[in-house]
């Protein structure tokens, strides 16, 4: 079992920044890939960003150039730095770990006001 705990969400004005954290219960070096997903009301859950064990990253087109996914293996934590936030970024953000199967955190709310 992998436990994932997200933090760092909150309310921010458009143009502002937030950094989300996802703390894993195991060494993230052992996790094949970790990613951030988000789900807005009435919308499907969508991929935001992913980072593999090898360090490669991928981003959704909607966030490319604004968001950065990174990790700190010593802290077993993955981060999502979100800059130039837009109201369209408002969603619950979920951490995901690919470790033999998928594990999910409970999510953290990000609300961007106009």
XYZ file of C-alpha atoms in Angstrom:
114
model
C 0.000 0.000 0.000
C 1.087 3.529 -0.777
C -0.411 6.400 1.146
C -0.391 9.799 -0.509
C -1.165 13.036 1.276
C -1.630 16.242 -0.679
C -1.215 19.690 0.781
C -0.753 23.263 -0.336
C -4.110 23.968 -1.888
C -6.058 27.082 -1.144
C -7.644 30.207 -2.492
C -5.587 32.450 -4.719
C -6.295 35.314 -7.073
C -5.790 34.972 -10.798
C -2.156 35.432 -11.672
C -0.996 34.104 -8.347
C 0.974 31.006 -7.467
C 0.630 27.929 -5.314
C 2.850 24.968 -4.651
C 1.186 21.639 -4.026
C 2.961 18.852 -2.188
C 2.332 15.123 -2.260
C 3.987 13.152 0.513
C 4.260 9.409 -0.072
C 4.496 6.726 2.586
C 7.257 4.884 0.751
C 10.438 5.911 -0.965
C 9.326 7.538 -4.182
C 12.469 6.168 -5.780
C 10.530 2.893 -5.804
C 7.544 4.419 -7.600
C 7.507 4.161 -11.371
C 5.754 7.455 -11.894
C 3.940 10.070 -9.893
C 1.502 12.552 -11.244
C -0.975 15.256 -10.519
C -4.538 15.105 -11.760
C -7.364 17.529 -11.275
C -11.118 17.422 -11.394
C -13.386 20.421 -11.639
C -17.111 20.202 -10.850
C -18.948 18.519 -13.690
C -15.704 17.623 -15.441
C -13.699 14.456 -15.944
C -10.556 13.976 -13.949
C -7.665 15.013 -16.151
C -3.932 14.602 -16.112
C -2.038 17.740 -15.178
C 1.567 16.587 -14.952
C 3.569 13.414 -14.441
C 7.144 12.650 -13.486
C 8.708 9.229 -13.936
C 11.255 7.482 -11.778
C 13.794 8.403 -14.433
C 12.912 12.064 -14.163
C 11.086 12.642 -17.416
C 8.050 14.895 -17.242
C 4.874 15.465 -19.203
C 2.296 18.206 -18.915
C -1.197 18.846 -20.085
C -1.308 21.481 -22.791
C -3.468 23.678 -20.587
C -0.744 24.014 -17.962
C 2.423 23.748 -20.013
C 4.706 26.668 -19.329
C 2.880 27.576 -16.121
C 3.144 24.461 -13.957
C 6.236 22.506 -12.996
C 6.318 19.058 -11.440
C 9.339 18.112 -9.376
C 10.340 15.697 -6.649
C 12.486 15.431 -3.568
C 13.420 11.795 -3.112
C 14.855 12.416 0.354
C 11.484 13.735 1.499
C 9.443 11.221 -0.515
C 7.558 14.183 -1.860
C 6.429 15.361 -5.267
C 5.585 18.987 -5.887
C 3.494 20.888 -8.355
C 4.505 24.512 -8.682
C 1.618 26.420 -10.210
C 2.265 29.900 -11.539
C 0.102 32.360 -13.433
C -2.991 30.659 -12.125
C -6.242 31.106 -13.973
C -9.833 30.628 -12.816
C -9.953 27.638 -15.165
C -7.380 25.951 -12.918
C -9.932 25.724 -10.126
C -10.308 22.059 -9.232
C -9.519 19.402 -6.702
C -5.968 18.301 -7.362
C -5.086 14.660 -6.752
C -1.737 12.992 -6.403
C -1.279 9.661 -8.139
C 1.416 7.018 -7.789
C 2.086 4.214 -10.237
C 3.467 1.448 -8.052
C 2.408 -2.012 -9.219
C -1.029 -0.432 -9.353
C -2.343 3.104 -9.049
C -2.724 4.836 -5.706
C -4.522 8.099 -5.113
C -4.494 10.787 -2.502
C -7.666 12.349 -1.185
C -7.085 15.592 -3.041
C -6.536 19.219 -2.200
C -8.766 22.056 -3.327
C -7.354 24.831 -5.477
C -9.619 27.793 -6.079
C -8.553 30.641 -8.328
C -10.676 33.749 -8.171
C -10.970 36.311 -10.941
